[in-house]
Amino acid sequence: MQDFSNCFILVEIGKLNNMKKLKLVLLILCVSFVSGIALAHNGEEIEKQAKEKTEYLAKELQLNETQKESVYEIVSGIMKKNDEINHSKFSSEEKKQILEDNKKAEAEMLKGILSEEQFARYQKLKK
């Protein structure tokens, strides 16, 4: 869902004098810049966590390289989705349900690339 609040801000800018317009534009740019840095940092943190989890699973489940790459893609994707949900405007109960669904989806995707023995070990690790 897109946020159109900036459009309304721009309409109101026309009513301000030039100095106030300049200050407002600078403020908007600063806020946008800081938000961008925060999102980039958060994305880097997610990638780091995804790599750590993948390495842990690779060691514990004795994954081959192909499996390891697939596990990383799954883990990284789920972590990114979960981060989006955690920062969304959903209610706590909705977030809890979506995150639980994502956990089940992750397990199902992993089941498709792991052997039966590896998946059984994965299930034990989750508990």
PDB file of C-alpha atoms in Angstrom:
ATOM      1  CA  MET A   1       0.000   0.000   0.000  1.00  0.00           C
ATOM      2  CA  GLN A   2       1.412   3.381  -0.960  1.00  0.00           C
ATOM      3  CA  ASP A   3       1.581   6.319   1.393  1.00  0.00           C
ATOM      4  CA  PHE A   4       0.242   9.479  -0.249  1.00  0.00           C
ATOM      5  CA  SER A   5       0.813  11.753   2.758  1.00  0.00           C
ATOM      6  CA  ASN A   6       3.696  13.489   0.950  1.00  0.00           C
ATOM      7  CA  CYS A   7       1.257  14.660  -1.754  1.00  0.00           C
ATOM      8  CA  PHE A   8      -0.772  16.507   0.840  1.00  0.00           C
ATOM      9  CA  ILE A   9       2.367  18.064   2.288  1.00  0.00           C
ATOM     10  CA  LEU A  10       3.302  19.425  -1.137  1.00  0.00           C
ATOM     11  CA  VAL A  11      -0.136  21.031  -1.560  1.00  0.00           C
ATOM     12  CA  GLU A  12       0.281  22.858   1.740  1.00  0.00           C
ATOM     13  CA  ILE A  13       3.793  24.067   0.831  1.00  0.00           C
ATOM     14  CA  GLY A  14       2.301  26.455  -1.729  1.00  0.00           C
ATOM     15  CA  LYS A  15       0.755  28.462   1.101  1.00  0.00           C
ATOM     16  CA  LEU A  16       4.110  29.121   2.863  1.00  0.00           C
ATOM     17  CA  ASN A  17       6.637  31.912   2.251  1.00  0.00           C
ATOM     18  CA  ASN A  18       9.965  31.089   0.553  1.00  0.00           C
ATOM     19  CA  MET A  19      12.096  30.753   3.708  1.00  0.00           C
ATOM     20  CA  LYS A  20       9.599  28.432   5.344  1.00  0.00           C
ATOM     21  CA  LYS A  21       9.373  26.432   2.098  1.00  0.00           C
ATOM     22  CA  LEU A  22      13.139  25.999   2.067  1.00  0.00           C
ATOM     23  CA  LYS A  23      13.201  24.874   5.709  1.00  0.00           C
ATOM     24  CA  LEU A  24      10.364  22.433   5.101  1.00  0.00           C
ATOM     25  CA  VAL A  25      12.001  20.968   2.000  1.00  0.00           C
ATOM     26  CA  LEU A  26      15.288  20.547   3.893  1.00  0.00           C
ATOM     27  CA  LEU A  27      13.472  18.871   6.763  1.00  0.00           C
ATOM     28  CA  ILE A  28      11.720  16.466   4.386  1.00  0.00           C
ATOM     29  CA  LEU A  29      15.038  15.641   2.697  1.00  0.00           C
ATOM     30  CA  CYS A  30      16.731  15.008   6.048  1.00  0.00           C
ATOM     31  CA  VAL A  31      13.943  12.731   7.239  1.00  0.00           C
ATOM     32  CA  SER A  32      13.993  10.832   3.938  1.00  0.00           C
ATOM     33  CA  PHE A  33      17.770  10.452   4.117  1.00  0.00           C
ATOM     34  CA  VAL A  34      17.711   9.161   7.700  1.00  0.00           C
ATOM     35  CA  SER A  35      14.868   6.763   6.860  1.00  0.00           C
ATOM     36  CA  GLY A  36      16.828   5.449   3.894  1.00  0.00           C
ATOM     37  CA  ILE A  37      19.902   4.831   6.028  1.00  0.00           C
ATOM     38  CA  ALA A  38      17.827   3.030   8.654  1.00  0.00           C
ATOM     39  CA  LEU A  39      16.219   0.788   6.029  1.00  0.00           C
ATOM     40  CA  ALA A  40      19.579   0.004   4.445  1.00  0.00           C
ATOM     41  CA  HIS A  41      21.067  -0.870   7.836  1.00  0.00           C
ATOM     42  CA  ASN A  42      18.077  -3.060   8.646  1.00  0.00           C
ATOM     43  CA  GLY A  43      18.446  -4.832   5.293  1.00  0.00           C
ATOM     44  CA  GLU A  44      22.123  -5.493   6.014  1.00  0.00           C
ATOM     45  CA  GLU A  45      21.213  -6.902   9.421  1.00  0.00           C
ATOM     46  CA  ILE A  46      18.639  -9.233   7.872  1.00  0.00           C
ATOM     47  CA  GLU A  47      21.210 -10.468   5.336  1.00  0.00           C
ATOM     48  CA  LYS A  48      23.698 -11.091   8.147  1.00  0.00           C
ATOM     49  CA  GLN A  49      21.135 -13.051  10.167  1.00  0.00           C
ATOM     50  CA  ALA A  50      20.083 -15.047   7.098  1.00  0.00           C
ATOM     51  CA  LYS A  51      23.712 -15.989   6.409  1.00  0.00           C
ATOM     52  CA  GLU A  52      24.251 -17.003  10.045  1.00  0.00           C
ATOM     53  CA  LYS A  53      21.114 -19.159  10.105  1.00  0.00           C
ATOM     54  CA  THR A  54      22.067 -20.740   6.778  1.00  0.00           C
ATOM     55  CA  GLU A  55      25.571 -21.551   8.037  1.00  0.00           C
ATOM     56  CA  TYR A  56      24.109 -23.065  11.204  1.00  0.00           C
ATOM     57  CA  LEU A  57      21.659 -25.205   9.229  1.00  0.00           C
ATOM     58  CA  ALA A  58      24.374 -26.188   6.735  1.00  0.00           C
ATOM     59  CA  LYS A  59      26.524 -27.467   9.583  1.00  0.00           C
ATOM     60  CA  GLU A  60      23.744 -29.191  11.523  1.00  0.00           C
ATOM     61  CA  LEU A  61      22.024 -30.748   8.499  1.00  0.00           C
ATOM     62  CA  GLN A  62      25.187 -31.383   6.451  1.00  0.00           C
ATOM     63  CA  LEU A  63      23.843 -29.526   3.427  1.00  0.00           C
ATOM     64  CA  ASN A  64      25.495 -29.719   0.030  1.00  0.00           C
ATOM     65  CA  GLU A  65      26.241 -26.461  -1.817  1.00  0.00           C
ATOM     66  CA  THR A  66      23.041 -26.544  -3.883  1.00  0.00           C
ATOM     67  CA  GLN A  67      20.936 -27.094  -0.773  1.00  0.00           C
ATOM     68  CA  LYS A  68      22.844 -24.377   1.059  1.00  0.00           C
ATOM     69  CA  GLU A  69      22.094 -21.838  -1.683  1.00  0.00           C
ATOM     70  CA  SER A  70      18.414 -22.802  -1.703  1.00  0.00           C
ATOM     71  CA  VAL A  71      18.194 -22.646   2.089  1.00  0.00           C
ATOM     72  CA  TYR A  72      19.743 -19.179   2.040  1.00  0.00           C
ATOM     73  CA  GLU A  73      17.186 -17.943  -0.515  1.00  0.00           C
ATOM     74  CA  ILE A  74      14.305 -19.324   1.554  1.00  0.00           C
ATOM     75  CA  VAL A  75      15.604 -18.068   4.904  1.00  0.00           C
ATOM     76  CA  SER A  76      16.484 -14.645   3.523  1.00  0.00           C
ATOM     77  CA  GLY A  77      13.103 -14.260   1.829  1.00  0.00           C
ATOM     78  CA  ILE A  78      11.162 -15.245   4.942  1.00  0.00           C
ATOM     79  CA  MET A  79      13.234 -12.921   7.138  1.00  0.00           C
ATOM     80  CA  LYS A  80      12.590 -10.007   4.783  1.00  0.00           C
ATOM     81  CA  LYS A  81       8.851 -10.741   4.732  1.00  0.00           C
ATOM     82  CA  ASN A  82       8.781 -11.032   8.520  1.00  0.00           C
ATOM     83  CA  ASP A  83      10.583  -7.706   8.865  1.00  0.00           C
ATOM     84  CA  GLU A  84       7.997  -6.057   6.607  1.00  0.00           C
ATOM     85  CA  ILE A  85       5.196  -7.550   8.704  1.00  0.00           C
ATOM     86  CA  ASN A  86       6.810  -6.445  11.971  1.00  0.00           C
ATOM     87  CA  HIS A  87       7.003  -2.869  10.666  1.00  0.00           C
ATOM     88  CA  SER A  88       3.496  -2.881   9.211  1.00  0.00           C
ATOM     89  CA  LYS A  89       0.301  -1.441  10.614  1.00  0.00           C
ATOM     90  CA  PHE A  90      -1.280  -4.850  11.206  1.00  0.00           C
ATOM     91  CA  SER A  91      -2.586  -5.507  14.702  1.00  0.00           C
ATOM     92  CA  SER A  92      -0.459  -7.612  17.044  1.00  0.00           C
ATOM     93  CA  GLU A  93      -2.797 -10.547  16.580  1.00  0.00           C
ATOM     94  CA  GLU A  94      -2.645 -10.267  12.777  1.00  0.00           C
ATOM     95  CA  LYS A  95       1.146 -10.035  12.876  1.00  0.00           C
ATOM     96  CA  LYS A  96       1.340 -13.098  15.094  1.00  0.00           C
ATOM     97  CA  GLN A  97      -0.823 -15.104  12.682  1.00  0.00           C
ATOM     98  CA  ILE A  98       1.079 -13.985   9.567  1.00  0.00           C
ATOM     99  CA  LEU A  99       4.446 -14.744  11.183  1.00  0.00           C
ATOM    100  CA  GLU A 100       3.193 -18.192  12.177  1.00  0.00           C
ATOM    101  CA  ASP A 101       2.017 -18.789   8.600  1.00  0.00           C
ATOM    102  CA  ASN A 102       5.436 -17.686   7.326  1.00  0.00           C
ATOM    103  CA  LYS A 103       7.130 -20.147   9.680  1.00  0.00           C
ATOM    104  CA  LYS A 104       4.979 -22.961   8.276  1.00  0.00           C
ATOM    105  CA  ALA A 105       5.692 -21.837   4.706  1.00  0.00           C
ATOM    106  CA  GLU A 106       9.426 -21.825   5.423  1.00  0.00           C
ATOM    107  CA  ALA A 107       9.242 -25.388   6.750  1.00  0.00           C
ATOM    108  CA  GLU A 108       7.278 -26.532   3.689  1.00  0.00           C
ATOM    109  CA  MET A 109       9.777 -24.957   1.300  1.00  0.00           C
ATOM    110  CA  LEU A 110      12.699 -26.492   3.184  1.00  0.00           C
ATOM    111  CA  LYS A 111      10.977 -29.870   3.125  1.00  0.00           C
ATOM    112  CA  GLY A 112      11.109 -29.681  -0.664  1.00  0.00           C
ATOM    113  CA  ILE A 113      14.901 -29.369  -0.773  1.00  0.00           C
ATOM    114  CA  LEU A 114      15.995 -31.449   2.222  1.00  0.00           C
ATOM    115  CA  SER A 115      16.189 -35.231   2.403  1.00  0.00           C
ATOM    116  CA  GLU A 116      13.809 -36.982   4.796  1.00  0.00           C
ATOM    117  CA  GLU A 117      16.616 -37.403   7.331  1.00  0.00           C
ATOM    118  CA  GLN A 118      17.669 -33.761   7.053  1.00  0.00           C
ATOM    119  CA  PHE A 119      14.093 -32.552   7.430  1.00  0.00           C
ATOM    120  CA  ALA A 120      13.547 -34.749  10.502  1.00  0.00           C
ATOM    121  CA  ARG A 121      16.710 -33.245  12.012  1.00  0.00           C
ATOM    122  CA  TYR A 122      15.489 -29.740  11.070  1.00  0.00           C
ATOM    123  CA  GLN A 123      12.189 -30.396  12.890  1.00  0.00           C
ATOM    124  CA  LYS A 124      14.118 -31.419  16.014  1.00  0.00           C
ATOM    125  CA  LEU A 125      16.295 -28.291  15.807  1.00  0.00           C
ATOM    126  CA  LYS A 126      13.223 -26.060  15.697  1.00  0.00           C
ATOM    127  CA  LYS A 127      11.995 -27.360  19.055  1.00  0.00           C
TER     128      LYS A 127
END
